[in-house]
mmCIF file of C-alpha atoms in Angstrom:
data_model
loop_
_atom_site.group_PDB
_atom_site.id
_atom_site.type_symbol
_atom_site.label_atom_id
_atom_site.label_comp_id
_atom_site.label_asym_id
_atom_site.label_seq_id
_atom_site.Cartn_x
_atom_site.Cartn_y
_atom_site.Cartn_z
ATOM 1 C CA MET A 1 150.635 -91.872 -80.115
ATOM 2 C CA ARG A 2 152.905 -89.830 -77.878
ATOM 3 C CA ASP A 3 156.591 -90.049 -78.748
ATOM 4 C CA ARG A 4 159.294 -90.596 -76.156
ATOM 5 C CA THR A 5 161.093 -87.277 -76.485
ATOM 6 C CA PRO A 6 161.620 -85.871 -72.967
ATOM 7 C CA MET A 7 160.363 -82.292 -72.744
ATOM 8 C CA ILE A 8 161.253 -82.001 -69.056
ATOM 9 C CA VAL A 9 163.986 -83.800 -67.147
ATOM 10 C CA VAL A 10 164.166 -83.539 -63.348
ATOM 11 C CA GLU A 11 167.418 -84.855 -61.885
ATOM 12 C CA GLU A 12 168.130 -85.533 -58.203
ATOM 13 C CA LEU A 13 166.038 -82.538 -57.139
ATOM 14 C CA THR A 14 166.022 -81.577 -53.474
ATOM 15 C CA ALA A 15 163.941 -78.602 -52.353
ATOM 16 C CA GLY A 16 162.286 -76.988 -49.372
ATOM 17 C CA TYR A 17 161.986 -73.777 -47.398
ATOM 18 C CA GLY A 18 164.578 -72.353 -45.041
ATOM 19 C CA GLU A 19 166.323 -75.382 -43.556
ATOM 20 C CA SER A 20 163.308 -77.659 -43.984
ATOM 21 C CA ILE A 21 163.489 -80.242 -46.784
ATOM 22 C CA VAL A 22 160.157 -81.017 -48.467
ATOM 23 C CA PHE A 23 161.433 -83.661 -50.892
ATOM 24 C CA GLU A 24 164.881 -84.936 -51.837
ATOM 25 C CA LYS A 25 166.661 -86.583 -54.760
ATOM 26 C CA VAL A 26 163.531 -86.657 -56.916
ATOM 27 C CA SER A 27 164.106 -87.693 -60.542
ATOM 28 C CA PHE A 28 161.708 -88.230 -63.450
ATOM 29 C CA GLN A 29 161.019 -87.254 -67.060
ATOM 30 C CA VAL A 30 157.975 -85.805 -68.797
ATOM 31 C CA PHE A 31 157.579 -86.868 -72.420
ATOM 32 C CA GLN A 32 156.257 -84.963 -75.383
ATOM 33 C CA GLY A 33 152.472 -84.956 -75.706
ATOM 34 C CA GLU A 34 151.640 -86.693 -72.439
ATOM 35 C CA ILE A 35 149.513 -85.554 -69.508
ATOM 36 C CA PHE A 36 151.792 -86.127 -66.533
ATOM 37 C CA VAL A 37 150.219 -85.944 -63.070
ATOM 38 C CA ILE A 38 151.997 -85.196 -59.796
ATOM 39 C CA LEU A 39 149.962 -86.516 -56.894
ATOM 40 C CA GLY A 40 150.165 -87.304 -53.217
ATOM 41 C CA GLY A 41 148.671 -86.350 -49.881
ATOM 42 C CA SER A 42 148.518 -82.842 -48.436
ATOM 43 C CA GLY A 43 151.907 -81.386 -47.582
ATOM 44 C CA CYS A 44 153.933 -83.823 -49.686
ATOM 45 C CA GLY A 45 155.381 -81.069 -51.875
ATOM 46 C CA LYS A 46 153.334 -81.284 -55.086
ATOM 47 C CA SER A 47 152.979 -77.538 -55.610
ATOM 48 C CA THR A 48 156.537 -76.957 -54.404
ATOM 49 C CA LEU A 49 157.767 -79.319 -57.103
ATOM 50 C CA LEU A 50 155.753 -77.508 -59.760
ATOM 51 C CA LYS A 51 157.229 -74.165 -58.696
ATOM 52 C CA GLN A 52 160.704 -75.655 -59.068
ATOM 53 C CA MET A 53 159.797 -76.915 -62.544
ATOM 54 C CA ILE A 54 158.761 -73.465 -63.780
ATOM 55 C CA GLY A 55 161.707 -71.684 -62.186
ATOM 56 C CA LEU A 56 159.857 -69.765 -59.479
ATOM 57 C CA HIS A 57 162.012 -71.249 -56.704
ATOM 58 C CA GLN A 58 165.602 -72.450 -56.629
ATOM 59 C CA PRO A 59 166.243 -76.008 -55.395
ATOM 60 C CA PHE A 60 168.725 -76.916 -52.673
ATOM 61 C CA SER A 61 170.366 -79.258 -55.175
ATOM 62 C CA GLY A 62 169.698 -81.038 -58.466
ATOM 63 C CA ARG A 63 168.428 -79.522 -61.663
ATOM 64 C CA VAL A 64 165.442 -79.141 -63.998
ATOM 65 C CA LEU A 65 165.906 -79.219 -67.766
ATOM 66 C CA ILE A 66 163.230 -77.891 -70.135
ATOM 67 C CA HIS A 67 163.957 -78.541 -73.810
ATOM 68 C CA GLY A 68 167.484 -79.434 -72.667
ATOM 69 C CA MET A 69 168.122 -76.140 -70.852
ATOM 70 C CA ASP A 70 168.949 -76.246 -67.148
ATOM 71 C CA ILE A 71 166.583 -73.610 -65.769
ATOM 72 C CA THR A 72 168.105 -73.861 -62.287
ATOM 73 C CA ALA A 73 171.327 -72.369 -63.694
ATOM 74 C CA ALA A 74 169.807 -70.081 -66.334
ATOM 75 C CA ASP A 75 170.235 -66.313 -66.244
ATOM 76 C CA ASP A 76 167.224 -63.983 -66.428
ATOM 77 C CA LYS A 77 167.304 -63.696 -70.220
ATOM 78 C CA ALA A 78 167.495 -67.459 -70.768
ATOM 79 C CA LEU A 79 164.774 -68.098 -68.189
ATOM 80 C CA ARG A 80 162.549 -65.538 -69.883
ATOM 81 C CA ASN A 81 162.990 -67.354 -73.205
ATOM 82 C CA VAL A 82 162.099 -70.686 -71.585
ATOM 83 C CA ARG A 83 158.994 -69.207 -69.975
ATOM 84 C CA MET A 84 157.771 -68.038 -73.379
ATOM 85 C CA GLY A 85 157.383 -71.726 -74.228
ATOM 86 C CA ILE A 86 155.377 -72.672 -71.146
ATOM 87 C CA GLY A 87 151.996 -71.671 -69.752
ATOM 88 C CA VAL A 88 150.775 -71.933 -66.162
ATOM 89 C CA LEU A 89 147.312 -72.188 -64.632
ATOM 90 C CA PHE A 90 147.716 -71.356 -60.957
ATOM 91 C CA GLN A 91 145.394 -72.759 -58.311
ATOM 92 C CA SER A 92 143.439 -69.502 -57.929
ATOM 93 C CA SER A 93 143.581 -68.819 -61.708
ATOM 94 C CA ALA A 94 145.557 -65.649 -60.777
ATOM 95 C CA LEU A 95 143.548 -63.380 -63.035
ATOM 96 C CA PHE A 96 143.995 -59.658 -62.473
ATOM 97 C CA GLY A 97 140.721 -58.540 -60.915
ATOM 98 C CA SER A 98 140.820 -54.994 -62.276
ATOM 99 C CA MET A 99 141.378 -56.158 -65.862
ATOM 100 C CA THR A 100 138.868 -57.561 -68.333
ATOM 101 C CA LEU A 101 139.272 -61.063 -69.723
ATOM 102 C CA PHE A 102 140.549 -59.546 -72.938
ATOM 103 C CA ASP A 103 143.280 -57.640 -71.099
ATOM 104 C CA ASN A 104 144.195 -60.659 -68.964
ATOM 105 C CA VAL A 105 144.695 -62.905 -71.995
ATOM 106 C CA ALA A 106 146.397 -60.151 -74.009
ATOM 107 C CA LEU A 107 148.947 -59.424 -71.276
ATOM 108 C CA PRO A 108 151.503 -62.165 -72.204
ATOM 109 C CA LEU A 109 151.244 -61.172 -75.865
ATOM 110 C CA ILE A 110 151.910 -57.525 -75.059
ATOM 111 C CA GLU A 111 154.732 -58.424 -72.661
ATOM 112 C CA TYR A 112 156.575 -60.984 -74.802
ATOM 113 C CA THR A 113 155.828 -60.101 -78.440
ATOM 114 C CA ASP A 114 155.883 -57.176 -80.864
ATOM 115 C CA LEU A 115 152.559 -58.089 -82.447
ATOM 116 C CA SER A 116 150.152 -55.364 -83.494
ATOM 117 C CA MET A 117 147.056 -54.782 -81.380
ATOM 118 C CA LYS A 118 144.901 -55.980 -84.253
ATOM 119 C CA THR A 119 146.738 -59.309 -84.306
ATOM 120 C CA ILE A 120 146.634 -59.559 -80.510
ATOM 121 C CA GLU A 121 142.878 -58.963 -80.598
ATOM 122 C CA GLN A 122 142.441 -61.831 -83.070
ATOM 123 C CA ILE A 123 144.571 -64.177 -80.960
ATOM 124 C CA VAL A 124 142.732 -63.293 -77.737
ATOM 125 C CA LYS A 125 139.344 -63.957 -79.335
ATOM 126 C CA MET A 126 140.612 -67.280 -80.688
ATOM 127 C CA LYS A 127 141.964 -68.381 -77.292
ATOM 128 C CA LEU A 128 138.744 -67.436 -75.510
ATOM 129 C CA ALA A 129 136.753 -69.335 -78.145
ATOM 130 C CA MET A 130 138.902 -72.420 -77.504
ATOM 131 C CA VAL A 131 137.771 -72.437 -73.858
ATOM 132 C CA ASP A 132 134.112 -71.603 -74.671
ATOM 133 C CA LEU A 133 134.303 -68.005 -73.466
ATOM 134 C CA SER A 134 133.475 -66.183 -76.681
ATOM 135 C CA GLY A 135 131.610 -62.974 -75.922
ATOM 136 C CA TYR A 136 133.102 -62.568 -72.445
ATOM 137 C CA GLU A 137 136.017 -60.376 -73.540
ATOM 138 C CA ASN A 138 134.793 -57.335 -71.596
ATOM 139 C CA HIS A 139 133.834 -59.167 -68.396
ATOM 140 C CA LEU A 140 135.827 -58.813 -65.176
ATOM 141 C CA PRO A 141 136.901 -61.947 -63.281
ATOM 142 C CA SER A 142 134.447 -61.075 -60.491
ATOM 143 C CA GLU A 143 131.610 -61.525 -62.978
ATOM 144 C CA LEU A 144 132.550 -65.128 -63.750
ATOM 145 C CA SER A 145 131.864 -68.455 -62.063
ATOM 146 C CA GLY A 146 134.706 -70.549 -60.669
ATOM 147 C CA GLY A 147 134.793 -72.797 -63.701
ATOM 148 C CA MET A 148 134.807 -69.858 -66.084
ATOM 149 C CA LYS A 149 137.738 -68.320 -64.225
ATOM 150 C CA LYS A 150 139.671 -71.586 -64.633
ATOM 151 C CA ARG A 151 138.944 -71.603 -68.361
ATOM 152 C CA ALA A 152 139.960 -67.965 -68.650
ATOM 153 C CA GLY A 153 143.197 -68.829 -66.862
ATOM 154 C CA ILE A 154 143.810 -71.597 -69.395
ATOM 155 C CA ALA A 155 143.175 -69.162 -72.253
ATOM 156 C CA ARG A 156 145.805 -66.821 -70.837
ATOM 157 C CA ALA A 157 148.220 -69.720 -70.265
ATOM 158 C CA MET A 158 147.818 -70.655 -73.954
ATOM 159 C CA ALA A 159 148.251 -67.112 -75.274
ATOM 160 C CA LEU A 160 151.791 -67.708 -76.548
ATOM 161 C CA ASP A 161 151.037 -71.208 -77.924
ATOM 162 C CA PRO A 162 153.258 -72.938 -75.339
ATOM 163 C CA ALA A 163 154.558 -76.447 -75.901
ATOM 164 C CA ILE A 164 154.046 -77.204 -72.190
ATOM 165 C CA LEU A 165 151.168 -76.321 -69.860
ATOM 166 C CA PHE A 166 151.382 -76.566 -66.068
ATOM 167 C CA PHE A 167 148.242 -76.848 -63.920
ATOM 168 C CA ASP A 168 148.378 -76.332 -60.140
ATOM 169 C CA GLU A 169 145.342 -77.973 -58.501
ATOM 170 C CA PRO A 170 142.892 -77.213 -61.349
ATOM 171 C CA ALA A 171 140.113 -78.995 -59.409
ATOM 172 C CA ALA A 172 140.302 -76.588 -56.447
ATOM 173 C CA GLY A 173 136.922 -75.011 -55.688
ATOM 174 C CA LEU A 174 134.995 -76.718 -58.484
ATOM 175 C CA ASP A 175 131.834 -78.810 -58.229
ATOM 176 C CA PRO A 176 131.928 -82.316 -59.795
ATOM 177 C CA ILE A 177 130.124 -81.324 -63.019
ATOM 178 C CA THR A 178 132.297 -78.268 -63.623
ATOM 179 C CA LEU A 179 135.384 -80.344 -62.873
ATOM 180 C CA ALA A 180 134.319 -82.975 -65.409
ATOM 181 C CA GLU A 181 133.904 -80.230 -68.011
ATOM 182 C CA LEU A 182 137.375 -78.910 -67.203
ATOM 183 C CA ASP A 183 138.836 -82.409 -67.570
ATOM 184 C CA LEU A 184 137.256 -82.657 -71.030
ATOM 185 C CA LEU A 185 138.755 -79.306 -72.003
ATOM 186 C CA ILE A 186 142.213 -80.376 -70.832
ATOM 187 C CA LYS A 187 141.974 -83.592 -72.858
ATOM 188 C CA LYS A 188 140.688 -81.661 -75.890
ATOM 189 C CA ILE A 189 143.684 -79.307 -75.806
ATOM 190 C CA ASN A 190 146.105 -82.186 -75.293
ATOM 191 C CA VAL A 191 144.736 -84.233 -78.188
ATOM 192 C CA GLY A 192 144.007 -81.348 -80.545
ATOM 193 C CA MET A 193 147.237 -79.411 -80.067
ATOM 194 C CA GLY A 194 149.623 -82.092 -78.823
ATOM 195 C CA THR A 195 150.432 -79.948 -75.791
ATOM 196 C CA THR A 196 152.517 -81.570 -73.076
ATOM 197 C CA MET A 197 150.867 -81.099 -69.670
ATOM 198 C CA VAL A 198 152.000 -81.327 -66.068
ATOM 199 C CA VAL A 199 149.101 -81.424 -63.604
ATOM 200 C CA VAL A 200 149.331 -81.193 -59.815
ATOM 201 C CA THR A 201 146.223 -82.652 -58.168
ATOM 202 C CA HIS A 202 144.906 -85.079 -55.574
ATOM 203 C CA GLU A 203 141.451 -85.344 -57.182
ATOM 204 C CA LEU A 204 141.159 -89.035 -58.021
ATOM 205 C CA GLN A 205 138.479 -88.799 -60.703
ATOM 206 C CA SER A 206 140.524 -86.227 -62.613
ATOM 207 C CA ILE A 207 143.628 -88.360 -62.295
ATOM 208 C CA PHE A 208 141.836 -91.312 -63.895
ATOM 209 C CA ASN A 209 140.111 -89.111 -66.496
ATOM 210 C CA ILE A 210 143.145 -87.272 -67.848
ATOM 211 C CA GLY A 211 146.371 -88.819 -66.547
ATOM 212 C CA HIS A 212 148.569 -90.772 -68.935
ATOM 213 C CA ARG A 213 151.255 -91.270 -66.307
ATOM 214 C CA VAL A 214 151.667 -90.213 -62.682
ATOM 215 C CA ILE A 215 154.214 -89.971 -59.931
ATOM 216 C CA MET A 216 153.173 -90.184 -56.296
ATOM 217 C CA ILE A 217 155.168 -88.296 -53.681
ATOM 218 C CA ASP A 218 155.150 -89.443 -50.057
ATOM 219 C CA LYS A 219 155.475 -86.887 -47.255
ATOM 220 C CA LYS A 220 157.267 -89.193 -44.820
ATOM 221 C CA THR A 221 159.877 -90.567 -47.219
ATOM 222 C CA ARG A 222 160.149 -87.179 -49.011
ATOM 223 C CA GLY A 223 160.358 -88.863 -52.387
ATOM 224 C CA ILE A 224 158.587 -90.717 -55.197
ATOM 225 C CA ILE A 225 156.992 -93.989 -54.115
ATOM 226 C CA ALA A 226 155.107 -94.841 -57.332
ATOM 227 C CA GLU A 227 155.210 -94.061 -61.047
ATOM 228 C CA GLY A 228 153.105 -95.289 -63.942
ATOM 229 C CA ASP A 229 149.595 -95.534 -65.346
ATOM 230 C CA PRO A 230 147.154 -94.538 -62.562
ATOM 231 C CA LYS A 231 144.717 -97.342 -63.388
ATOM 232 C CA GLU A 232 147.532 -99.891 -63.233
ATOM 233 C CA LEU A 233 148.748 -98.510 -59.921
ATOM 234 C CA LYS A 234 145.268 -98.723 -58.438
ATOM 235 C CA GLU A 235 144.826 -102.351 -59.447
ATOM 236 C CA HIS A 236 148.306 -103.782 -59.134
ATOM 237 C CA SER A 237 150.473 -101.779 -56.732
ATOM 238 C CA SER A 238 151.856 -103.728 -53.770
ATOM 239 C CA ASP A 239 152.636 -100.581 -51.764
ATOM 240 C CA PRO A 240 149.941 -100.051 -49.098
ATOM 241 C CA ARG A 241 150.388 -96.263 -49.292
ATOM 242 C CA VAL A 242 149.580 -96.326 -52.982
ATOM 243 C CA ILE A 243 146.670 -98.732 -52.492
ATOM 244 C CA HIS A 244 145.209 -96.529 -49.756
ATOM 245 C CA PHE A 245 145.471 -93.389 -51.868
ATOM 246 C CA PHE A 246 143.941 -94.771 -55.060
ATOM 247 C CA ASN A 247 141.161 -96.604 -53.240
ATOM 248 C CA ARG A 248 140.368 -93.845 -50.713
ATOM 249 C CA LEU A 249 141.209 -96.058 -47.763
ATOM 250 C CA PRO A 250 142.221 -94.699 -44.348
ATOM 251 C CA GLY A 251 145.953 -94.845 -43.695
#
């Protein structure tokens, strides 16, 4: 059972680029141990919202609290401390192409800790084993399949044992079988380690496979139009926009 302790609190968040507003006055909470999915059509601001939640971009107004700390007002030192407790899998996996898998996964440990190289080596091997990549320590990203790159990105995101993992479009570029395997891995990590997860996706099968709770953002209204269990929303929502999305109906 997941408890109801909020790990992330988003309050009245308005964000965009230049003078263009992507979404406004968005509020929600992410609770400890849940897989929380942010969904919606293309251009609704899903990835923009995730970037606000990890402190990559500053909002126009509102705030984001992680473990009670307002990261929108945090200085560099405080933000660095917060980021030690989160891990991020970017859409492209964002592995460094000139570095081996070992070096990619070791990088956060070298950057943020004073651990010995022997200890770092043990941790890296453990993290790669968790994502079924044992024996690939000396491979370059170019030598891996798309699914393996995603798993390597997860291993790096987990290097510091974060309490929260963020996934930006984990389904991007994957075939259905590889995506199903990735969904199983995400669920395994969530159940086995109790990790809180925020997932940005529009892939319906993944949403139903892994999502405990979702919010749906609408591009036209620039806000949240639905929140709850994805299966319940599919069956019982009265909003035609939500019905169309969850049942793959034309708009």
